[in-house]
Amino acid sequence: MVRYSIERNKDRVSLHIVGHASEYGAVRGNNLVCAAVSTVADMVCMGCLHYDPDTEFKEADGELSVSCRIMPETVGIITAAGLELSRIKEHYPACFEKGENL
């Protein structure tokens, strides 16, 4: 199951995604939902790095965290990512953990 959260404090905004959407039987690397979630994550990394060269990201098998300074552009990118992840979750609820956040 995929879990995600968006956090914001006074200085930084971040996105954290964990898991794999294996509920539809696709093997790792061939899952439509995972591909969509990965694309959103990649877009956040590239967009935040574009506006904030000090963006921090950590990537591991089945996990990604992106943290950047708060500025209108980075907040907009991460907000849009959260909206898209919510839309994907609406269409494929079995692939996501119940609840709003990690």
Coordinates of N, CA and C in Angstrom, one line a residue:
M1 N 0.8 -1.2 0.0 CA 0.0 0.0 0.0 C 0.9 1.2 0.0
V2 N 0.4 2.3 -0.7 CA 1.1 3.5 -0.7 C 0.5 4.4 0.4
R3 N 1.5 5.1 1.1 CA 1.1 6.1 2.1 C 1.9 7.4 1.7
Y4 N 1.3 8.5 2.0 CA 2.0 9.8 1.7 C 1.5 10.8 2.7
S5 N 2.4 11.8 2.9 CA 2.0 12.9 3.8 C 2.7 14.2 3.3
I6 N 2.1 15.3 3.6 CA 2.7 16.6 3.3 C 2.8 17.3 4.7
E7 N 3.9 17.9 4.9 CA 4.1 18.6 6.2 C 4.7 20.0 5.9
R8 N 4.4 20.9 6.8 CA 4.9 22.3 6.6 C 5.1 22.8 8.0
N9 N 6.3 23.4 8.1 CA 6.6 24.1 9.4 C 6.9 25.6 9.0
K10 N 7.5 26.3 9.9 CA 7.7 27.8 9.5 C 8.8 28.0 8.4
D11 N 9.7 27.0 8.2 CA 10.7 27.2 7.2 C 10.6 26.3 6.0
R12 N 10.1 25.1 6.1 CA 10.1 24.1 5.1 C 8.8 23.5 4.8
V13 N 8.7 22.9 3.6 CA 7.5 22.1 3.2 C 8.1 20.8 2.7
S14 N 7.4 19.7 3.0 CA 7.9 18.4 2.5 C 6.8 17.5 2.1
L15 N 7.2 16.5 1.3 CA 6.4 15.4 0.8 C 7.1 14.1 1.1
H16 N 6.4 13.2 1.7 CA 7.0 11.9 2.0 C 6.0 10.8 1.4
I17 N 6.6 9.9 0.7 CA 5.8 8.8 0.0 C 6.5 7.5 0.4
V18 N 5.7 6.5 0.8 CA 6.2 5.2 1.2 C 5.3 4.1 0.6
G19 N 5.9 3.0 0.1 CA 5.1 1.9 -0.2 C 5.1 1.5 -1.7
H20 N 4.3 0.5 -2.0 CA 4.2 -0.1 -3.3 C 2.7 -0.5 -3.5
A21 N 2.2 -0.1 -4.7 CA 0.8 -0.4 -5.0 C 0.7 -1.8 -5.7
S22 N 0.8 -2.8 -4.9 CA 0.8 -4.2 -5.5 C -0.6 -4.8 -5.5
E23 N -1.6 -4.1 -5.1 CA -2.9 -4.7 -5.0 C -3.6 -5.2 -6.3
Y24 N -3.1 -4.7 -7.4 CA -3.7 -5.1 -8.7 C -2.9 -6.2 -9.3
G25 N -1.9 -6.8 -8.6 CA -1.2 -7.9 -9.1 C 0.0 -7.7 -10.0
A26 N 0.2 -6.4 -10.3 CA 1.4 -6.1 -11.2 C 2.7 -6.3 -10.4
V27 N 3.7 -6.8 -11.0 CA 4.9 -7.0 -10.4 C 5.6 -5.6 -10.2
R28 N 6.5 -5.6 -9.3 CA 7.2 -4.3 -9.0 C 7.9 -3.8 -10.3
G29 N 7.7 -2.6 -10.6 CA 8.3 -2.0 -11.8 C 7.3 -2.0 -13.0
N30 N 6.1 -2.7 -12.9 CA 5.1 -2.7 -13.9 C 3.7 -2.4 -13.5
N31 N 3.6 -1.5 -12.5 CA 2.4 -1.2 -11.9 C 2.0 0.3 -12.3
L32 N 0.8 0.4 -12.9 CA 0.3 1.7 -13.3 C 0.2 2.7 -12.2
V33 N -0.3 2.3 -11.0 CA -0.4 3.2 -9.9 C 1.0 3.7 -9.4
C34 N 1.9 2.7 -9.3 CA 3.2 3.1 -8.8 C 3.9 4.0 -9.8
A35 N 3.7 3.8 -11.1 CA 4.2 4.6 -12.1 C 3.7 6.1 -12.0
A36 N 2.4 6.2 -11.7 CA 1.8 7.5 -11.6 C 2.3 8.2 -10.3
V37 N 2.4 7.5 -9.2 CA 2.9 8.0 -8.0 C 4.4 8.4 -8.1
S38 N 5.2 7.6 -8.8 CA 6.6 7.9 -9.0 C 6.8 9.1 -9.9
T39 N 5.9 9.3 -10.9 CA 5.9 10.5 -11.7 C 5.6 11.7 -10.9
V40 N 4.7 11.7 -10.1 CA 4.4 12.8 -9.2 C 5.6 13.1 -8.3
A41 N 6.2 12.1 -7.8 CA 7.4 12.3 -6.9 C 8.5 12.9 -7.7
D42 N 8.8 12.4 -8.9 CA 9.9 13.0 -9.7 C 9.6 14.4 -10.1
M43 N 8.3 14.8 -10.4 CA 8.0 16.1 -10.7 C 8.2 17.1 -9.5
V44 N 7.9 16.6 -8.3 CA 8.2 17.4 -7.1 C 9.7 17.6 -6.9
C45 N 10.5 16.6 -7.0 CA 11.9 16.7 -6.9 C 12.5 17.7 -7.9
M46 N 12.1 17.6 -9.2 CA 12.7 18.5 -10.2 C 12.2 19.9 -10.0
G47 N 10.9 20.0 -9.7 CA 10.3 21.4 -9.6 C 10.9 22.1 -8.4
C48 N 11.0 21.4 -7.3 CA 11.5 22.0 -6.1 C 13.0 22.4 -6.3
L49 N 13.8 21.5 -6.9 CA 15.2 21.8 -7.1 C 15.4 23.0 -8.1
H50 N 14.4 23.1 -9.0 CA 14.5 24.3 -9.9 C 14.4 25.6 -9.1
Y51 N 13.5 25.7 -8.2 CA 13.3 26.9 -7.5 C 14.1 27.0 -6.2
D52 N 14.5 25.9 -5.6 CA 15.3 25.9 -4.4 C 16.4 24.9 -4.5
P53 N 17.6 25.4 -4.8 CA 18.8 24.5 -5.0 C 19.2 23.8 -3.7
D54 N 18.6 24.3 -2.6 CA 18.9 23.6 -1.3 C 17.9 22.5 -1.0
T55 N 17.1 22.1 -1.9 CA 16.1 21.1 -1.7 C 16.8 19.8 -1.3
E56 N 16.3 19.2 -0.3 CA 16.8 17.9 0.2 C 15.9 16.8 -0.2
F57 N 16.5 15.7 -0.7 CA 15.6 14.5 -0.9 C 16.4 13.3 -0.6
K58 N 15.6 12.3 -0.1 CA 16.1 11.0 0.2 C 15.3 10.0 -0.5
E59 N 16.0 9.1 -1.2 CA 15.3 8.0 -2.0 C 15.9 6.7 -1.5
A60 N 15.0 5.8 -1.3 CA 15.3 4.4 -1.0 C 14.3 3.5 -1.7
D61 N 14.4 2.2 -1.6 CA 13.5 1.3 -2.2 C 12.1 1.5 -1.6
G62 N 11.2 2.0 -2.4 CA 9.8 2.2 -2.0 C 9.6 3.4 -1.1
E63 N 10.5 4.3 -1.1 CA 10.4 5.5 -0.2 C 11.0 6.7 -0.8
L64 N 10.4 7.9 -0.7 CA 10.9 9.1 -1.1 C 10.5 10.2 -0.2
S65 N 11.4 11.1 0.2 CA 11.2 12.3 0.9 C 11.8 13.5 0.2
V66 N 11.0 14.6 0.1 CA 11.5 15.8 -0.5 C 11.2 16.9 0.5
S67 N 12.2 17.7 0.8 CA 12.0 18.9 1.7 C 12.6 20.1 1.1
C68 N 11.9 21.2 1.0 CA 12.4 22.4 0.4 C 12.0 23.6 1.3
R69 N 12.7 24.7 1.0 CA 12.3 26.0 1.7 C 10.9 26.4 1.2
I70 N 10.2 27.1 2.1 CA 8.9 27.6 1.8 C 9.1 28.8 0.9
M71 N 8.5 28.8 -0.2 CA 8.4 29.9 -1.2 C 7.1 29.6 -2.0
P72 N 6.5 30.6 -2.6 CA 5.2 30.3 -3.3 C 5.3 29.2 -4.3
E73 N 6.4 29.1 -5.0 CA 6.6 28.1 -6.1 C 6.7 26.7 -5.5
T74 N 7.5 26.5 -4.4 CA 7.6 25.2 -3.9 C 6.4 24.7 -3.2
V75 N 5.7 25.7 -2.5 CA 4.4 25.3 -1.8 C 3.4 24.9 -2.9
G76 N 3.4 25.6 -4.0 CA 2.5 25.3 -5.1 C 2.8 24.0 -5.7
I77 N 4.0 23.6 -5.9 CA 4.4 22.3 -6.4 C 3.9 21.2 -5.5
I78 N 4.2 21.3 -4.2 CA 3.9 20.3 -3.3 C 2.4 20.2 -3.1
T79 N 1.7 21.3 -3.1 CA 0.2 21.3 -3.0 C -0.4 20.6 -4.2
A80 N 0.1 20.9 -5.4 CA -0.4 20.2 -6.6 C -0.1 18.8 -6.6
A81 N 1.0 18.4 -6.0 CA 1.3 16.9 -5.9 C 0.4 16.3 -5.0
G82 N 0.0 16.9 -3.9 CA -0.9 16.3 -2.9 C -2.3 16.2 -3.6
L83 N -2.7 17.2 -4.4 CA -4.0 17.1 -5.1 C -4.0 15.9 -6.0
E84 N -2.9 15.8 -6.8 CA -2.8 14.7 -7.7 C -2.8 13.3 -7.0
L85 N -2.1 13.2 -6.0 CA -2.0 11.9 -5.2 C -3.4 11.6 -4.7
S86 N -4.2 12.6 -4.2 CA -5.5 12.4 -3.8 C -6.4 11.9 -4.9
R87 N -6.2 12.5 -6.1 CA -7.0 12.0 -7.3 C -6.7 10.6 -7.6
I88 N -5.4 10.2 -7.6 CA -5.1 8.9 -7.9 C -5.7 7.9 -6.9
K89 N -5.6 8.3 -5.6 CA -6.2 7.5 -4.5 C -7.7 7.3 -4.7
E90 N -8.4 8.4 -5.2 CA -9.8 8.2 -5.4 C -10.1 7.2 -6.5
H91 N -9.3 7.1 -7.5 CA -9.5 6.1 -8.6 C -9.0 4.7 -8.2
Y92 N -8.0 4.6 -7.4 CA -7.4 3.3 -7.0 C -7.3 3.2 -5.5
P93 N -8.4 3.2 -4.7 CA -8.3 3.3 -3.3 C -7.7 2.0 -2.7
A94 N -7.7 0.9 -3.3 CA -7.2 -0.3 -2.8 C -5.6 -0.3 -2.7
C95 N -5.1 0.7 -3.5 CA -3.6 0.8 -3.5 C -3.0 1.7 -2.4
F96 N -3.9 2.4 -1.7 CA -3.5 3.4 -0.7 C -4.0 3.0 0.7
E97 N -3.2 3.3 1.6 CA -3.5 3.0 3.0 C -4.7 4.0 3.4
K98 N -5.6 3.5 4.2 CA -6.7 4.3 4.6 C -6.2 5.4 5.5
G99 N -6.9 6.6 5.4 CA -6.5 7.7 6.2 C -5.9 8.7 5.3
E100 N -5.6 9.9 5.8 CA -5.1 11.0 5.1 C -3.6 11.1 5.0
N101 N -2.9 10.7 6.1 CA -1.5 10.9 6.2 C -0.8 9.6 6.6
L102 N 0.6 9.6 6.6 CA 1.4 8.5 7.1 C 1.1 8.2 8.5

